[in-house]
Amino acid sequence: MSRIGLIAGNGRFPGLVLEAARALGREVTVIAVREEASPELEALAARLGGADVHRVSLGQLGTCISLLQAAGASEAIMAGQVKHTRLFSGVVPDLTLLKVLGRVRSKNTDALISAVADVLAEHGITLVDSTTFLRPLLAGAGTLGRRAPAGDERRDLEVGYRVADVLAGLDIGQSVVVKDQAVVAVEAMEGTDEVIARGGRLGGPGTRVVKVAKPNQDMRFDVPVVGVPTIEAMRAAGATAISIDAGRTLVLDGAAFVRAADEAGIAVVGREP
């Protein structure tokens, strides 16, 4: 089978993609973002039969492309978060990335990664759906744990949908925290766990979390992801319910995620498309 490139950020997502791709017989070349990717990727690659792992700084897009071309990869997949704030804190772009930055009017996620995808395509590398190897991990619809949201929780989730859908459509953030039908915190560049924590500090116990996909979500990048750390953040903040979008949210370690939610008494619901 053809070789695929894995452009890896932080978290469990890249490792799961690597495992699934190797299980399907795909050869993989890993481009690990030096500032973000897990230090365990090399060990995992070795256990899975020696996938190549190259650590490349965030600004070195030209190096990334050269490595993928040298490996014969005609496709690439992005997995794992890269903190957007890094673009404003010391990234040294190479000439290739400078050309990308020159193409975009703003440094929001969609604009930047779409431009990167275009440059990859110009060099013969197609960026593919980031859930390609992980479709079974996409959230189902309806109540996902032991407890369905209660009436007051559902009312807060409905408020969260109206706000989060607008924010996501503007490519600002994908998560909001609501309590008593008042928006307590909204996500920008800080990430879901941090906005959950801020919502807990501002609103106290009893907050609810809504995490949505963008209205026209490009499944090649920035797909919503939740996992056990999401539940741990909610437990610490005193949040009691979370909604995620069915079919468009990856649930990492799904059984453990639901078990952690049940143990914490947190209601989890997958919103119908």
mmCIF file with all atom_site columns, N, CA and C in Angstrom, residues 48-91:
data_model
loop_
_atom_site.group_PDB
_atom_site.id
_atom_site.type_symbol
_atom_site.label_atom_id
_atom_site.label_alt_id
_atom_site.label_comp_id
_atom_site.label_asym_id
_atom_site.label_entity_id
_atom_site.label_seq_id
_atom_site.pdbx_PDB_ins_code
_atom_site.Cartn_x
_atom_site.Cartn_y
_atom_site.Cartn_z
_atom_site.occupancy
_atom_site.B_iso_or_equiv
_atom_site.pdbx_formal_charge
_atom_site.auth_seq_id
_atom_site.auth_comp_id
_atom_site.auth_asym_id
_atom_site.auth_atom_id
_atom_site.pdbx_PDB_model_num
ATOM 1   N N  . LEU A 1 48 ? 5.428  -0.730 16.677 1.00 0.00 ? 48 LEU A N  1
ATOM 2   C CA . LEU A 1 48 ? 4.543  -1.033 15.552 1.00 0.00 ? 48 LEU A CA 1
ATOM 3   C C  . LEU A 1 48 ? 5.301  -1.387 14.275 1.00 0.00 ? 48 LEU A C  1
ATOM 4   N N  . GLY A 1 49 ? 6.575  -1.622 14.393 1.00 0.00 ? 49 GLY A N  1
ATOM 5   C CA . GLY A 1 49 ? 7.326  -2.080 13.230 1.00 0.00 ? 49 GLY A CA 1
ATOM 6   C C  . GLY A 1 49 ? 8.199  -1.040 12.580 1.00 0.00 ? 49 GLY A C  1
ATOM 7   N N  . GLY A 1 50 ? 8.492  0.042  13.307 1.00 0.00 ? 50 GLY A N  1
ATOM 8   C CA . GLY A 1 50 ? 9.511  0.952  12.842 1.00 0.00 ? 50 GLY A CA 1
ATOM 9   C C  . GLY A 1 50 ? 9.083  2.032  11.884 1.00 0.00 ? 50 GLY A C  1
ATOM 10  N N  . ALA A 1 51 ? 7.909  2.640  12.091 1.00 0.00 ? 51 ALA A N  1
ATOM 11  C CA . ALA A 1 51 ? 7.544  3.808  11.294 1.00 0.00 ? 51 ALA A CA 1
ATOM 12  C C  . ALA A 1 51 ? 8.574  4.911  11.535 1.00 0.00 ? 51 ALA A C  1
ATOM 13  N N  . ASP A 1 52 ? 8.927  5.620  10.490 1.00 0.00 ? 52 ASP A N  1
ATOM 14  C CA . ASP A 1 52 ? 9.899  6.698  10.618 1.00 0.00 ? 52 ASP A CA 1
ATOM 15  C C  . ASP A 1 52 ? 9.276  7.870  11.364 1.00 0.00 ? 52 ASP A C  1
ATOM 16  N N  . VAL A 1 53 ? 10.025 8.439  12.312 1.00 0.00 ? 53 VAL A N  1
ATOM 17  C CA . VAL A 1 53 ? 9.565  9.617  13.052 1.00 0.00 ? 53 VAL A CA 1
ATOM 18  C C  . VAL A 1 53 ? 10.605 10.716 12.901 1.00 0.00 ? 53 VAL A C  1
ATOM 19  N N  . HIS A 1 54 ? 10.175 11.869 12.434 1.00 0.00 ? 54 HIS A N  1
ATOM 20  C CA . HIS A 1 54 ? 11.038 13.032 12.280 1.00 0.00 ? 54 HIS A CA 1
ATOM 21  C C  . HIS A 1 54 ? 10.457 14.160 13.118 1.00 0.00 ? 54 HIS A C  1
ATOM 22  N N  . ARG A 1 55 ? 11.245 14.748 13.973 1.00 0.00 ? 55 ARG A N  1
ATOM 23  C CA . ARG A 1 55 ? 10.789 15.884 14.782 1.00 0.00 ? 55 ARG A CA 1
ATOM 24  C C  . ARG A 1 55 ? 11.182 17.174 14.086 1.00 0.00 ? 55 ARG A C  1
ATOM 25  N N  . VAL A 1 56 ? 10.171 17.984 13.800 1.00 0.00 ? 56 VAL A N  1
ATOM 26  C CA . VAL A 1 56 ? 10.359 19.203 13.013 1.00 0.00 ? 56 VAL A CA 1
ATOM 27  C C  . VAL A 1 56 ? 9.690  20.361 13.750 1.00 0.00 ? 56 VAL A C  1
ATOM 28  N N  . SER A 1 57 ? 10.378 21.489 13.849 1.00 0.00 ? 57 SER A N  1
ATOM 29  C CA . SER A 1 57 ? 9.802  22.657 14.510 1.00 0.00 ? 57 SER A CA 1
ATOM 30  C C  . SER A 1 57 ? 8.589  23.172 13.737 1.00 0.00 ? 57 SER A C  1
ATOM 31  N N  . LEU A 1 58 ? 7.692  23.822 14.453 1.00 0.00 ? 58 LEU A N  1
ATOM 32  C CA . LEU A 1 58 ? 6.412  24.221 13.897 1.00 0.00 ? 58 LEU A CA 1
ATOM 33  C C  . LEU A 1 58 ? 6.536  25.075 12.645 1.00 0.00 ? 58 LEU A C  1
ATOM 34  N N  . GLY A 1 59 ? 7.534  25.931 12.581 1.00 0.00 ? 59 GLY A N  1
ATOM 35  C CA . GLY A 1 59 ? 7.651  26.837 11.453 1.00 0.00 ? 59 GLY A CA 1
ATOM 36  C C  . GLY A 1 59 ? 8.294  26.257 10.212 1.00 0.00 ? 59 GLY A C  1
ATOM 37  N N  . GLN A 1 60 ? 8.752  25.012 10.282 1.00 0.00 ? 60 GLN A N  1
ATOM 38  C CA . GLN A 1 60 ? 9.555  24.448 9.193  1.00 0.00 ? 60 GLN A CA 1
ATOM 39  C C  . GLN A 1 60 ? 8.706  23.632 8.221  1.00 0.00 ? 60 GLN A C  1
ATOM 40  N N  . LEU A 1 61 ? 7.789  24.302 7.545  1.00 0.00 ? 61 LEU A N  1
ATOM 41  C CA . LEU A 1 61 ? 6.890  23.630 6.612  1.00 0.00 ? 61 LEU A CA 1
ATOM 42  C C  . LEU A 1 61 ? 7.652  23.042 5.427  1.00 0.00 ? 61 LEU A C  1
ATOM 43  N N  . GLY A 1 62 ? 8.646  23.742 4.934  1.00 0.00 ? 62 GLY A N  1
ATOM 44  C CA . GLY A 1 62 ? 9.426  23.236 3.808  1.00 0.00 ? 62 GLY A CA 1
ATOM 45  C C  . GLY A 1 62 ? 10.123 21.928 4.140  1.00 0.00 ? 62 GLY A C  1
ATOM 46  N N  . THR A 1 63 ? 10.668 21.830 5.359  1.00 0.00 ? 63 THR A N  1
ATOM 47  C CA . THR A 1 63 ? 11.303 20.590 5.801  1.00 0.00 ? 63 THR A CA 1
ATOM 48  C C  . THR A 1 63 ? 10.291 19.456 5.870  1.00 0.00 ? 63 THR A C  1
ATOM 49  N N  . CYS A 1 64 ? 9.113  19.767 6.393  1.00 0.00 ? 64 CYS A N  1
ATOM 50  C CA . CYS A 1 64 ? 8.036  18.777 6.470  1.00 0.00 ? 64 CYS A CA 1
ATOM 51  C C  . CYS A 1 64 ? 7.711  18.231 5.078  1.00 0.00 ? 64 CYS A C  1
ATOM 52  N N  . ILE A 1 65 ? 7.550  19.110 4.120  1.00 0.00 ? 65 ILE A N  1
ATOM 53  C CA . ILE A 1 65 ? 7.221  18.690 2.758  1.00 0.00 ? 65 ILE A CA 1
ATOM 54  C C  . ILE A 1 65 ? 8.348  17.863 2.154  1.00 0.00 ? 65 ILE A C  1
ATOM 55  N N  . SER A 1 66 ? 9.582  18.286 2.354  1.00 0.00 ? 66 SER A N  1
ATOM 56  C CA . SER A 1 66 ? 10.729 17.556 1.806  1.00 0.00 ? 66 SER A CA 1
ATOM 57  C C  . SER A 1 66 ? 10.811 16.143 2.371  1.00 0.00 ? 66 SER A C  1
ATOM 58  N N  . LEU A 1 67 ? 10.568 16.009 3.673  1.00 0.00 ? 67 LEU A N  1
ATOM 59  C CA . LEU A 1 67 ? 10.618 14.690 4.302  1.00 0.00 ? 67 LEU A CA 1
ATOM 60  C C  . LEU A 1 67 ? 9.519  13.775 3.761  1.00 0.00 ? 67 LEU A C  1
ATOM 61  N N  . LEU A 1 68 ? 8.323  14.315 3.579  1.00 0.00 ? 68 LEU A N  1
ATOM 62  C CA . LEU A 1 68 ? 7.217  13.511 3.048  1.00 0.00 ? 68 LEU A CA 1
ATOM 63  C C  . LEU A 1 68 ? 7.488  13.103 1.600  1.00 0.00 ? 68 LEU A C  1
ATOM 64  N N  . GLN A 1 69 ? 8.017  14.022 0.815  1.00 0.00 ? 69 GLN A N  1
ATOM 65  C CA . GLN A 1 69 ? 8.342  13.692 -0.574 1.00 0.00 ? 69 GLN A CA 1
ATOM 66  C C  . GLN A 1 69 ? 9.438  12.633 -0.641 1.00 0.00 ? 69 GLN A C  1
ATOM 67  N N  . ALA A 1 70 ? 10.459 12.779 0.186  1.00 0.00 ? 70 ALA A N  1
ATOM 68  C CA . ALA A 1 70 ? 11.562 11.808 0.187  1.00 0.00 ? 70 ALA A CA 1
ATOM 69  C C  . ALA A 1 70 ? 11.077 10.423 0.582  1.00 0.00 ? 70 ALA A C  1
ATOM 70  N N  . ALA A 1 71 ? 10.053 10.378 1.455  1.00 0.00 ? 71 ALA A N  1
ATOM 71  C CA . ALA A 1 71 ? 9.509  9.081  1.882  1.00 0.00 ? 71 ALA A CA 1
ATOM 72  C C  . ALA A 1 71 ? 8.545  8.495  0.858  1.00 0.00 ? 71 ALA A C  1
ATOM 73  N N  . GLY A 1 72 ? 8.168  9.287  -0.144 1.00 0.00 ? 72 GLY A N  1
ATOM 74  C CA . GLY A 1 72 ? 7.229  8.799  -1.147 1.00 0.00 ? 72 GLY A CA 1
ATOM 75  C C  . GLY A 1 72 ? 5.785  8.862  -0.700 1.00 0.00 ? 72 GLY A C  1
ATOM 76  N N  . ALA A 1 73 ? 5.477  9.754  0.255  1.00 0.00 ? 73 ALA A N  1
ATOM 77  C CA . ALA A 1 73 ? 4.100  9.882  0.746  1.00 0.00 ? 73 ALA A CA 1
ATOM 78  C C  . ALA A 1 73 ? 3.295  10.787 -0.182 1.00 0.00 ? 73 ALA A C  1
ATOM 79  N N  . SER A 1 74 ? 2.223  10.268 -0.712 1.00 0.00 ? 74 SER A N  1
ATOM 80  C CA . SER A 1 74 ? 1.351  11.071 -1.578 1.00 0.00 ? 74 SER A CA 1
ATOM 81  C C  . SER A 1 74 ? 0.131  11.590 -0.827 1.00 0.00 ? 74 SER A C  1
ATOM 82  N N  . GLU A 1 75 ? -0.039 11.144 0.419  1.00 0.00 ? 75 GLU A N  1
ATOM 83  C CA . GLU A 1 75 ? -1.128 11.604 1.271  1.00 0.00 ? 75 GLU A CA 1
ATOM 84  C C  . GLU A 1 75 ? -0.565 11.953 2.643  1.00 0.00 ? 75 GLU A C  1
ATOM 85  N N  . ALA A 1 76 ? -1.277 12.821 3.339  1.00 0.00 ? 76 ALA A N  1
ATOM 86  C CA . ALA A 1 76 ? -0.904 13.162 4.712  1.00 0.00 ? 76 ALA A CA 1
ATOM 87  C C  . ALA A 1 76 ? -2.168 13.345 5.530  1.00 0.00 ? 76 ALA A C  1
ATOM 88  N N  . ILE A 1 77 ? -2.031 13.103 6.816  1.00 0.00 ? 77 ILE A N  1
ATOM 89  C CA . ILE A 1 77 ? -3.150 13.252 7.738  1.00 0.00 ? 77 ILE A CA 1
ATOM 90  C C  . ILE A 1 77 ? -2.668 14.066 8.929  1.00 0.00 ? 77 ILE A C  1
ATOM 91  N N  . MET A 1 78 ? -3.479 15.009 9.381  1.00 0.00 ? 78 MET A N  1
ATOM 92  C CA . MET A 1 78 ? -3.144 15.820 10.548 1.00 0.00 ? 78 MET A CA 1
ATOM 93  C C  . MET A 1 78 ? -3.881 15.272 11.761 1.00 0.00 ? 78 MET A C  1
ATOM 94  N N  . ALA A 1 79 ? -3.162 15.103 12.871 1.00 0.00 ? 79 ALA A N  1
ATOM 95  C CA . ALA A 1 79 ? -3.785 14.586 14.086 1.00 0.00 ? 79 ALA A CA 1
ATOM 96  C C  . ALA A 1 79 ? -3.112 15.214 15.293 1.00 0.00 ? 79 ALA A C  1
ATOM 97  N N  . GLY A 1 80 ? -3.922 15.641 16.240 1.00 0.00 ? 80 GLY A N  1
ATOM 98  C CA . GLY A 1 80 ? -3.379 16.229 17.453 1.00 0.00 ? 80 GLY A CA 1
ATOM 99  C C  . GLY A 1 80 ? -3.386 17.739 17.401 1.00 0.00 ? 80 GLY A C  1
ATOM 100 N N  . GLN A 1 81 ? -3.519 18.326 18.554 1.00 0.00 ? 81 GLN A N  1
ATOM 101 C CA . GLN A 1 81 ? -3.634 19.777 18.649 1.00 0.00 ? 81 GLN A CA 1
ATOM 102 C C  . GLN A 1 81 ? -2.271 20.446 18.541 1.00 0.00 ? 81 GLN A C  1
ATOM 103 N N  . VAL A 1 82 ? -2.245 21.563 17.869 1.00 0.00 ? 82 VAL A N  1
ATOM 104 C CA . VAL A 1 82 ? -1.123 22.490 17.929 1.00 0.00 ? 82 VAL A CA 1
ATOM 105 C C  . VAL A 1 82 ? -1.699 23.798 18.447 1.00 0.00 ? 82 VAL A C  1
ATOM 106 N N  . LYS A 1 83 ? -1.205 24.257 19.590 1.00 0.00 ? 83 LYS A N  1
ATOM 107 C CA . LYS A 1 83 ? -1.763 25.459 20.194 1.00 0.00 ? 83 LYS A CA 1
ATOM 108 C C  . LYS A 1 83 ? -1.623 26.645 19.243 1.00 0.00 ? 83 LYS A C  1
ATOM 109 N N  . HIS A 1 84 ? -2.756 27.232 18.915 1.00 0.00 ? 84 HIS A N  1
ATOM 110 C CA . HIS A 1 84 ? -2.788 28.343 17.966 1.00 0.00 ? 84 HIS A CA 1
ATOM 111 C C  . HIS A 1 84 ? -1.952 29.515 18.465 1.00 0.00 ? 84 HIS A C  1
ATOM 112 N N  . THR A 1 85 ? -1.864 29.672 19.779 1.00 0.00 ? 85 THR A N  1
ATOM 113 C CA . THR A 1 85 ? -1.116 30.794 20.344 1.00 0.00 ? 85 THR A CA 1
ATOM 114 C C  . THR A 1 85 ? 0.368  30.734 20.004 1.00 0.00 ? 85 THR A C  1
ATOM 115 N N  . ARG A 1 86 ? 0.868  29.564 19.632 1.00 0.00 ? 86 ARG A N  1
ATOM 116 C CA . ARG A 1 86 ? 2.285  29.463 19.286 1.00 0.00 ? 86 ARG A CA 1
ATOM 117 C C  . ARG A 1 86 ? 2.632  30.329 18.078 1.00 0.00 ? 86 ARG A C  1
ATOM 118 N N  . LEU A 1 87 ? 1.661  30.584 17.225 1.00 0.00 ? 87 LEU A N  1
ATOM 119 C CA . LEU A 1 87 ? 1.926  31.424 16.059 1.00 0.00 ? 87 LEU A CA 1
ATOM 120 C C  . LEU A 1 87 ? 2.280  32.852 16.457 1.00 0.00 ? 87 LEU A C  1
ATOM 121 N N  . PHE A 1 88 ? 1.954  33.203 17.710 1.00 0.00 ? 88 PHE A N  1
ATOM 122 C CA . PHE A 1 88 ? 2.220  34.556 18.179 1.00 0.00 ? 88 PHE A CA 1
ATOM 123 C C  . PHE A 1 88 ? 3.340  34.579 19.214 1.00 0.00 ? 88 PHE A C  1
ATOM 124 N N  . SER A 1 89 ? 4.041  33.467 19.370 1.00 0.00 ? 89 SER A N  1
ATOM 125 C CA . SER A 1 89 ? 5.025  33.405 20.466 1.00 0.00 ? 89 SER A CA 1
ATOM 126 C C  . SER A 1 89 ? 6.294  32.672 20.048 1.00 0.00 ? 89 SER A C  1
ATOM 127 N N  . GLY A 1 90 ? 7.000  33.224 19.080 1.00 0.00 ? 90 GLY A N  1
ATOM 128 C CA . GLY A 1 90 ? 8.348  32.745 18.831 1.00 0.00 ? 90 GLY A CA 1
ATOM 129 C C  . GLY A 1 90 ? 8.526  31.742 17.719 1.00 0.00 ? 90 GLY A C  1
ATOM 130 N N  . VAL A 1 91 ? 7.493  31.418 16.942 1.00 0.00 ? 91 VAL A N  1
ATOM 131 C CA . VAL A 1 91 ? 7.682  30.531 15.805 1.00 0.00 ? 91 VAL A CA 1
ATOM 132 C C  . VAL A 1 91 ? 8.523  31.235 14.750 1.00 0.00 ? 91 VAL A C  1
#
